[in-house]
Amino acid sequence: MIVALRLLALGDIGTVTALTHLRVARPHRADAARNYDAILAAARLAFAEQGADAPLEEIARRAGVGIATLYRNFPTREVLIENVYITEVEVVCEAAREAESLAPRAGLYAWLRRFVEYIGAKQPLAAGLNRESTAYLECRRALYAAGGPLLERAQRAREVRADVAIDDVMRLASAIASGHFPQAEQRERVLTVALDGLSTPPG
Amino acid sequence: MIVALRLLALGDIGTVTALTHLRVARPHRADAARNYDAILAAARLAFAEQGADAPLEEIARRAGVGIATLYRNFPTREVLIENVYITEVEVVCEAAREAESLAPRAGLYAWLRRFVEYIGAKQPLAAGLNRESTAYLECRRALYAAGGPLLERAQRAREVRADVAIDDVMRLASAIASGHFPQAEQRERVLTVALDGLSTPPG
DNA sequence: ACTCTAGTGATAGTTGCCCTCCGCTTGCTA
DNA sequence: TAGCAAGCGGAGGGCAACTATCACTAGAGT
């Protein structure tokens, strides 16, 4: 029975994490599609280097397209940021599948570490994201759908305290991901402390 | 001996947390001093409402002064943000004194809760702060000087795990403070989980 | 191979904000 | 109460976001 539930959960992750519909439609014509890709690639780079405030005109220049083409595909800076962000979230959601093969608590923690690592690296990007936007809310929903089963499994095994919801766990992890740490290893260490808190029985 | 150490620590907090020297000097002439206060008050309000990107011209308008007056007192947006921030940090540092009268772990945790509450409310402000600036580094130093003795006391009493430094604890707390939580009560709850992790023996 | 249309880059213009310069005003001090 | 420096407000230059227009080109469909 538990096996059946787990398989069901696995199946869900695949469908639930499909975020493709949130993306700006990729143009059909070959040259236009090439431009679309070039803009996204240049944006990813520019946002990583200069933060979410990177000049759009420079992104267009780096992509080898006119500024009008950039705006035609991504009408606002926000839409562009979202489209870069969605890709990262999809990667993390996929990782939840692998985590299912580990022991309950180990699986949850491994996935959370992965989440912190990926999202933490994209911190300046996420800072430029509108937290009320459909895309952001959908990304969150997808992440919860990916992590929820992992948490429940660990709680059923009594390896994680029962008085926390996936929303609490994700916000704790998000906070550590977006917090400022001079070295990645310190973020790791602090995350470990926080995860020890998740293992502690309440009281 | 321990008593002596504690008193020494208490004495230190008072001198070490003096951040006044980091502030922009308040002008001597009466009208100029009034403007200085009005600008800081308007800035605090505007940053709280609109975040650290609030237009400086609007702050000047709200303060009832010309834009030039604002720039004369606070040459860059960063300096203005810092001056608002310093006030908050001073309040939190003061609070460390009261915490000394509680039991070791309770005192540390009470102070950390206070820190998260205060700094969390100023999150958009802190986001606009340059983390390399002298003012920011001094604020951090002052906070460490205030919290360090509390942590050490709790560790000596074996009520908090010994394998964490004040830098770890503060960064964990900062992350939770700057994380996004729809309700203050959820932040409280998540902080509790993290603090449970601090109480857990390592391993 | 040919057409025709979706898509393109360039450019010029508007807006909003940052920041500086400059001539006027106001409050201290004697 | 008079002189004068400290302080003032607003005009204006600069920069980046975003919009609109247009002559053109490359690819999709026949």
Coordinates of C-alpha atoms (C1' of nucleotides) in Angstrom, one line a residue:
Chain A
M1 CA 0.0 0.0 0.0
I2 CA 2.8 2.4 0.9
V3 CA 4.6 1.3 -2.2
A4 CA 1.5 2.2 -4.2
L5 CA 1.3 5.6 -2.6
R6 CA 4.9 6.3 -3.3
L7 CA 4.5 5.4 -7.0
L8 CA 1.5 7.6 -7.2
A9 CA 3.5 10.5 -5.7
L10 CA 6.3 9.8 -8.2
G11 CA 3.8 10.0 -11.0
D12 CA 2.4 13.2 -9.7
I13 CA 5.7 14.9 -9.6
G14 CA 6.2 14.5 -13.3
T15 CA 2.9 16.1 -14.3
V16 CA 2.7 18.6 -11.5
T17 CA 6.1 20.2 -12.2
A18 CA 5.4 20.9 -15.8
L19 CA 6.1 24.6 -15.9
T20 CA 6.4 24.9 -19.6
H21 CA 3.0 26.6 -20.0
L22 CA 4.3 29.6 -18.0
R23 CA 7.1 30.2 -20.4
V24 CA 6.8 32.8 -23.2
A25 CA 6.0 30.9 -26.4
R26 CA 9.1 30.1 -28.4
P27 CA 8.6 31.5 -32.0
H28 CA 8.0 29.0 -34.8
R29 CA 10.3 30.5 -37.4
A30 CA 13.8 29.2 -37.2
D31 CA 15.6 32.6 -37.0
A32 CA 13.2 33.9 -34.5
A33 CA 13.6 30.8 -32.3
R34 CA 17.4 31.3 -32.4
N35 CA 17.0 34.8 -31.2
Y36 CA 14.7 33.7 -28.4
D37 CA 17.3 31.3 -27.2
A38 CA 20.1 33.8 -27.5
I39 CA 18.2 36.4 -25.5
L40 CA 17.5 33.9 -22.7
A41 CA 21.2 32.8 -22.6
A42 CA 22.4 36.3 -22.5
A43 CA 19.9 37.2 -19.8
R44 CA 21.0 34.3 -17.6
L45 CA 24.6 35.4 -17.9
A46 CA 23.9 39.1 -17.4
F47 CA 21.6 38.6 -14.4
A48 CA 24.2 36.3 -12.8
E49 CA 27.0 38.8 -13.3
Q50 CA 25.2 42.1 -12.6
G51 CA 22.0 41.1 -10.7
A52 CA 18.4 41.6 -11.7
D53 CA 19.0 45.2 -12.7
A54 CA 21.2 44.5 -15.6
P55 CA 20.5 46.9 -18.5
L56 CA 18.2 45.2 -21.0
E57 CA 19.9 47.0 -23.9
E58 CA 23.1 45.2 -22.9
I59 CA 21.4 41.9 -22.9
A60 CA 20.1 42.6 -26.4
R61 CA 23.5 43.6 -27.5
R62 CA 25.1 40.5 -26.1
A63 CA 22.5 38.3 -27.7
G64 CA 23.2 40.0 -31.0
V65 CA 19.7 41.3 -31.5
G66 CA 18.0 44.7 -31.4
I67 CA 16.3 46.0 -28.3
A68 CA 13.0 45.8 -30.1
T69 CA 13.3 42.0 -30.5
L70 CA 14.0 41.6 -26.9
Y71 CA 10.9 43.5 -25.9
R72 CA 8.8 41.7 -28.6
N73 CA 9.6 38.4 -26.9
F74 CA 9.7 39.5 -23.3
P75 CA 7.5 42.6 -22.9
T76 CA 8.8 43.4 -19.4
R77 CA 12.0 42.8 -17.4
E78 CA 9.9 40.8 -15.0
V79 CA 8.8 38.4 -17.7
L80 CA 12.4 37.9 -18.7
I81 CA 13.5 37.2 -15.2
E82 CA 10.6 34.7 -14.7
N83 CA 11.6 32.8 -17.8
V84 CA 15.2 32.4 -16.6
Y85 CA 14.0 31.5 -13.1
I86 CA 11.5 28.8 -14.3
T87 CA 14.4 26.8 -15.8
E88 CA 16.1 26.6 -12.4
V89 CA 13.0 25.6 -10.6
E90 CA 12.4 22.8 -13.1
V91 CA 15.8 21.4 -12.5
V92 CA 15.2 21.3 -8.7
C93 CA 11.8 19.7 -9.1
E94 CA 13.3 17.0 -11.2
A95 CA 15.8 16.3 -8.5
A96 CA 13.0 15.3 -6.1
R97 CA 12.6 12.1 -8.1
E98 CA 16.1 10.9 -7.4
A99 CA 15.6 11.7 -3.7
E100 CA 12.8 9.2 -3.5
S101 CA 15.3 6.4 -3.8
L102 CA 17.1 7.4 -0.6
A103 CA 16.0 6.7 3.0
P104 CA 13.1 9.0 4.1
R105 CA 15.0 11.6 6.0
A106 CA 18.1 11.4 4.0
G107 CA 16.1 11.8 0.8
L108 CA 14.3 14.9 2.1
Y109 CA 17.5 16.5 3.4
A110 CA 19.4 15.7 0.2
W111 CA 16.7 17.4 -1.8
L112 CA 16.7 20.4 0.4
R113 CA 20.4 20.7 0.1
R114 CA 20.1 20.7 -3.6
F115 CA 17.3 23.2 -3.5
V116 CA 19.4 25.6 -1.3
E117 CA 22.4 25.1 -3.5
Y118 CA 20.6 25.9 -6.8
I119 CA 18.3 28.7 -5.6
G120 CA 21.0 30.2 -3.4
A121 CA 23.2 30.7 -6.5
K122 CA 20.4 32.5 -8.2
Q123 CA 19.7 34.8 -5.3
P124 CA 20.0 38.1 -7.1
L125 CA 17.7 36.8 -9.8
A126 CA 15.1 35.8 -7.3
A127 CA 15.3 39.2 -5.6
G128 CA 14.1 40.8 -8.8
L129 CA 11.1 38.5 -9.0
N130 CA 7.6 39.7 -8.2
R131 CA 6.3 37.5 -5.4
E132 CA 2.7 38.0 -6.4
S133 CA 3.2 37.1 -10.1
T134 CA 1.5 34.0 -11.5
A135 CA 4.8 32.5 -12.5
Y136 CA 6.4 32.9 -9.1
L137 CA 3.3 31.3 -7.4
E138 CA 3.3 28.5 -9.8
C139 CA 7.0 27.8 -9.2
R140 CA 6.3 27.7 -5.5
R141 CA 3.4 25.3 -6.1
A142 CA 5.6 23.1 -8.2
L143 CA 8.3 23.0 -5.6
Y144 CA 5.8 22.2 -2.9
A145 CA 4.4 19.4 -5.0
A146 CA 7.9 18.0 -5.4
G147 CA 9.0 18.4 -1.8
G148 CA 5.6 17.6 -0.1
P149 CA 5.7 13.8 -0.6
L150 CA 9.3 13.7 0.6
L151 CA 8.4 15.5 3.8
E152 CA 5.3 13.3 4.4
R153 CA 7.3 10.2 3.8
A154 CA 9.9 11.3 6.4
Q155 CA 7.2 12.2 8.9
R156 CA 5.4 8.9 8.4
A157 CA 8.7 7.2 9.2
R158 CA 8.9 9.4 12.3
E159 CA 12.3 10.7 11.2
V160 CA 11.1 14.3 11.0
R161 CA 9.0 16.2 13.5
A162 CA 5.3 16.1 12.7
D163 CA 4.4 19.7 13.6
V164 CA 5.9 21.3 10.5
A165 CA 4.2 21.7 7.1
I166 CA 5.9 21.7 3.7
D167 CA 5.3 25.5 3.7
D168 CA 7.4 25.9 6.9
V169 CA 10.2 23.7 5.6
M170 CA 10.4 25.4 2.2
R171 CA 10.4 28.9 3.7
L172 CA 13.1 27.9 6.1
A173 CA 15.2 26.5 3.2
S174 CA 14.4 29.5 1.1
A175 CA 15.6 31.8 3.8
I176 CA 18.9 30.1 4.1
A177 CA 19.2 29.9 0.3
S178 CA 18.7 33.6 0.0
G179 CA 20.6 34.6 3.0
H180 CA 24.1 36.0 2.6
F181 CA 27.0 33.6 3.3
P182 CA 30.6 34.5 2.3
Q183 CA 31.4 30.8 1.6
A184 CA 29.2 28.0 0.3
E185 CA 30.5 25.8 3.0
Q186 CA 29.2 28.0 5.8
R187 CA 25.7 27.9 4.2
E188 CA 26.0 24.1 4.2
R189 CA 26.9 24.1 7.9
V190 CA 24.1 26.5 8.9
L191 CA 21.7 24.5 6.9
T192 CA 22.8 21.4 8.8
V193 CA 22.0 23.1 12.1
A194 CA 18.5 24.0 10.8
L195 CA 17.9 20.5 9.5
D196 CA 18.9 19.2 13.0
G197 CA 16.0 21.3 14.2
L198 CA 13.7 19.5 11.8
S199 CA 14.8 16.2 13.3
T200 CA 14.2 17.3 16.8
P201 CA 10.9 16.2 18.4
P202 CA 8.8 19.3 19.2
G203 CA 8.6 20.5 22.8
Chain B
M1 CA 35.6 34.7 38.1
I2 CA 32.7 33.9 35.8
V3 CA 30.8 36.8 37.4
A4 CA 33.7 39.1 36.7
L5 CA 33.8 37.9 33.1
R6 CA 30.1 38.5 32.7
L7 CA 30.3 42.0 34.1
L8 CA 33.1 42.7 31.8
A9 CA 31.0 41.6 28.9
L10 CA 28.2 43.7 30.0
G11 CA 30.4 46.7 30.2
D12 CA 31.8 46.0 26.8
I13 CA 28.4 46.0 25.2
G14 CA 27.8 49.6 26.1
T15 CA 31.0 50.9 24.6
V16 CA 31.3 48.6 21.7
T17 CA 27.8 49.2 20.4
A18 CA 28.3 53.0 20.1
L19 CA 27.6 53.5 16.4
T20 CA 27.1 57.2 16.5
H21 CA 30.4 58.0 14.8
L22 CA 29.1 56.3 11.7
R23 CA 26.2 58.7 11.4
V24 CA 26.3 61.7 9.1
A25 CA 26.9 64.8 11.3
R26 CA 23.8 66.7 12.2
P27 CA 24.1 70.3 11.1
H28 CA 24.6 73.1 13.7
R29 CA 22.2 75.7 12.3
A30 CA 18.7 75.3 13.6
D31 CA 16.9 75.2 10.3
A32 CA 19.4 72.8 8.8
A33 CA 19.1 70.5 11.8
R34 CA 15.3 70.4 11.4
N35 CA 15.7 69.5 7.7
Y36 CA 18.1 66.7 8.6
D37 CA 15.6 65.2 11.0
A38 CA 12.7 65.6 8.5
I39 CA 14.7 63.9 5.8
L40 CA 15.6 60.9 8.0
A41 CA 12.0 60.6 9.2
A42 CA 10.7 60.8 5.6
A43 CA 13.3 58.3 4.4
R44 CA 12.4 55.7 7.1
L45 CA 8.8 56.0 6.1
A46 CA 9.4 55.8 2.3
F47 CA 11.8 52.9 2.6
A48 CA 9.4 51.0 4.7
E49 CA 6.5 51.6 2.2
Q50 CA 8.3 51.3 -1.1
G51 CA 11.6 49.5 -0.4
A52 CA 15.1 50.7 -0.7
D53 CA 14.5 52.0 -4.3
A54 CA 12.1 54.7 -3.2
P55 CA 12.7 57.8 -5.3
L56 CA 14.9 60.2 -3.4
E57 CA 13.0 63.2 -4.9
E58 CA 9.9 61.9 -3.2
I59 CA 11.6 61.6 0.1
A60 CA 12.8 65.2 -0.3
R61 CA 9.3 66.3 -1.2
R62 CA 7.8 64.5 1.8
A63 CA 10.4 66.1 4.1
G64 CA 9.5 69.5 2.7
V65 CA 13.0 70.2 1.4
G66 CA 14.6 70.5 -2.0
I67 CA 16.4 67.6 -3.5
A68 CA 19.7 69.4 -3.2
T69 CA 19.3 69.6 0.6
L70 CA 18.9 65.9 0.8
Y71 CA 22.0 65.3 -1.3
R72 CA 24.0 67.8 0.8
N73 CA 23.3 65.8 4.0
F74 CA 23.4 62.4 2.5
P75 CA 25.6 62.3 -0.6
T76 CA 24.4 59.0 -1.8
R77 CA 21.3 56.8 -1.4
E78 CA 23.5 54.3 0.4
V79 CA 24.5 56.8 3.0
L80 CA 20.9 57.6 3.7
I81 CA 19.9 53.9 4.0
E82 CA 22.8 53.3 6.3
N83 CA 21.8 56.1 8.6
V84 CA 18.3 54.7 8.9
Y85 CA 19.6 51.2 9.5
I86 CA 22.1 52.2 12.2
T87 CA 19.2 53.3 14.4
E88 CA 17.6 49.9 14.2
V89 CA 20.8 48.1 15.0
E90 CA 21.4 50.2 18.0
V91 CA 18.1 49.2 19.5
V92 CA 18.8 45.5 19.0
C93 CA 22.3 45.9 20.6
E94 CA 20.8 47.5 23.6
A95 CA 18.3 44.6 24.0
A96 CA 21.3 42.3 24.5
R97 CA 21.7 43.8 28.0
E98 CA 18.3 42.8 29.2
A99 CA 18.8 39.3 27.9
E100 CA 21.8 38.8 30.2
S101 CA 19.3 38.6 33.1
L102 CA 17.6 35.5 31.8
A103 CA 18.9 31.9 31.9
P104 CA 21.7 31.2 29.4
R105 CA 19.8 29.6 26.6
A106 CA 16.6 31.5 27.2
G107 CA 18.5 34.8 27.1
L108 CA 20.3 34.0 23.8
Y109 CA 17.0 32.8 22.2
A110 CA 15.1 35.8 23.5
W111 CA 17.6 38.2 22.0
L112 CA 17.7 36.3 18.7
R113 CA 13.9 36.5 18.5
R114 CA 14.1 40.2 19.1
F115 CA 16.8 40.5 16.4
V116 CA 14.8 38.7 13.9
E117 CA 11.7 40.7 14.7
Y118 CA 13.4 44.1 14.3
I119 CA 15.7 43.3 11.4
G120 CA 12.9 41.3 9.7
A121 CA 10.7 44.3 9.6
K122 CA 13.4 46.3 7.9
Q123 CA 14.1 43.7 5.3
P124 CA 13.7 45.9 2.2
L125 CA 15.9 48.4 3.8
A126 CA 18.7 45.9 4.5
A127 CA 18.4 44.6 0.9
G128 CA 19.5 48.0 -0.3
L129 CA 22.5 48.0 1.9
N130 CA 26.0 47.6 0.5
R131 CA 27.5 44.7 2.4
E132 CA 31.0 45.9 1.9
S133 CA 30.4 49.3 3.4
T134 CA 32.1 50.4 6.6
A135 CA 28.8 51.2 8.2
Y136 CA 27.4 47.7 7.4
L137 CA 30.5 46.0 8.7
E138 CA 30.5 48.1 11.8
C139 CA 26.9 47.2 12.4
R140 CA 27.7 43.6 12.1
R141 CA 30.6 44.0 14.5
A142 CA 28.4 45.6 17.0
L143 CA 25.8 42.9 16.7
Y144 CA 28.4 40.2 17.1
A145 CA 29.8 42.0 20.2
A146 CA 26.3 42.1 21.6
G147 CA 25.4 38.5 20.9
G148 CA 28.7 36.8 21.3
P149 CA 28.8 36.9 25.1
L150 CA 25.2 35.5 25.1
L151 CA 26.2 32.6 22.9
E152 CA 29.3 31.8 24.9
R153 CA 27.4 31.9 28.1
A154 CA 24.9 29.4 26.7
Q155 CA 27.6 27.2 25.4
R156 CA 29.5 27.2 28.7
A157 CA 26.3 26.1 30.4
R158 CA 26.1 23.3 27.7
E159 CA 22.7 24.4 26.7
V160 CA 23.7 25.2 23.1
R161 CA 25.9 23.0 20.9
A162 CA 29.5 23.9 21.0
D163 CA 30.3 23.5 17.3
V164 CA 28.8 26.8 16.2
A165 CA 30.3 30.3 16.2
I166 CA 28.5 33.6 16.6
D167 CA 29.0 34.2 12.9
D168 CA 27.0 31.0 12.1
V169 CA 24.2 31.9 14.6
M170 CA 23.9 35.4 13.3
R171 CA 23.8 34.4 9.7
L172 CA 21.2 31.8 10.4
A173 CA 19.1 34.4 12.2
S174 CA 19.7 37.0 9.5
A175 CA 18.6 34.6 6.9
I176 CA 15.3 33.9 8.7
A177 CA 14.9 37.7 9.3
S178 CA 15.3 38.5 5.7
G179 CA 13.4 35.5 4.4
H180 CA 9.9 36.1 3.2
F181 CA 7.0 35.0 5.5
P182 CA 3.4 36.0 4.9
Q183 CA 2.7 36.2 8.6
A184 CA 5.0 37.1 11.5
E185 CA 3.8 34.1 13.4
Q186 CA 5.1 31.7 10.8
R187 CA 8.5 33.4 11.0
E188 CA 8.4 32.8 14.7
R189 CA 7.6 29.2 14.2
V190 CA 10.3 28.6 11.7
L191 CA 12.8 30.4 13.9
T192 CA 11.8 28.0 16.7
V193 CA 12.7 25.0 14.5
A194 CA 16.0 26.5 13.7
L195 CA 16.7 27.3 17.4
D196 CA 15.9 23.7 18.2
G197 CA 18.7 22.8 15.9
L198 CA 21.0 25.0 17.9
S199 CA 20.1 23.1 21.1
T200 CA 20.8 19.7 19.4
P201 CA 24.1 18.2 20.2
P202 CA 26.2 17.8 17.0
G203 CA 26.4 14.5 15.4
Chain C
dA1 C1' 11.8 28.6 -57.5
dC2 C1' 8.6 32.3 -55.9
dT3 C1' 5.8 34.8 -53.1
dC4 C1' 4.4 37.0 -49.1
dT5 C1' 4.3 37.7 -44.4
dA6 C1' 6.3 37.2 -39.8
dG7 C1' 9.9 38.9 -37.9
dT8 C1' 14.0 42.1 -37.8
dG9 C1' 17.4 46.2 -36.5
dA10 C1' 17.7 51.0 -36.3
dT11 C1' 16.3 55.2 -34.7
dA12 C1' 14.0 58.8 -32.6
dG13 C1' 11.1 60.3 -28.8
dT14 C1' 9.0 60.2 -24.1
dT15 C1' 9.3 59.5 -19.3
dG16 C1' 11.2 59.1 -14.7
dC17 C1' 14.9 59.3 -11.8
dC18 C1' 19.7 60.5 -10.5
dC19 C1' 22.7 63.9 -9.4
dT20 C1' 25.1 68.7 -10.0
dC21 C1' 25.5 73.5 -10.5
dC22 C1' 24.2 78.2 -9.3
dG23 C1' 22.2 82.3 -7.7
dC24 C1' 19.2 83.5 -3.7
dT25 C1' 17.9 83.4 1.4
dT26 C1' 18.2 82.9 6.2
dG27 C1' 19.9 82.4 10.7
dC28 C1' 23.9 82.9 13.6
dT29 C1' 27.5 86.3 15.7
dA30 C1' 29.4 90.4 16.9
Chain D
dT1 C1' 21.0 95.2 13.5
dA2 C1' 24.3 94.3 9.9
dG3 C1' 27.3 91.3 7.5
dC4 C1' 28.3 86.9 5.8
dA5 C1' 28.8 82.2 5.4
dA6 C1' 26.1 78.2 5.8
dG7 C1' 22.3 76.5 3.7
dC8 C1' 18.6 76.6 0.4
dG9 C1' 15.4 75.3 -3.9
dG10 C1' 15.0 74.4 -8.5
dA11 C1' 16.7 74.2 -13.2
dG12 C1' 18.9 71.2 -16.1
dG13 C1' 22.1 67.5 -18.1
dG14 C1' 22.5 62.6 -18.4
dC15 C1' 21.1 57.9 -18.5
dA16 C1' 18.3 53.9 -19.0
dA17 C1' 13.5 51.9 -19.7
dC18 C1' 10.2 51.5 -22.7
dT19 C1' 7.3 52.7 -27.2
dA20 C1' 6.4 53.5 -32.0
dT21 C1' 7.5 53.5 -36.7
dC22 C1' 9.6 51.8 -40.9
dA23 C1' 12.2 50.0 -44.6
dC24 C1' 14.3 45.4 -45.0
dT25 C1' 15.0 40.3 -45.1
dA26 C1' 14.8 35.5 -44.4
dG27 C1' 12.1 31.5 -44.0
dA28 C1' 7.6 28.8 -44.7
dG29 C1' 4.3 27.2 -47.9
dT30 C1' 3.0 26.3 -52.5

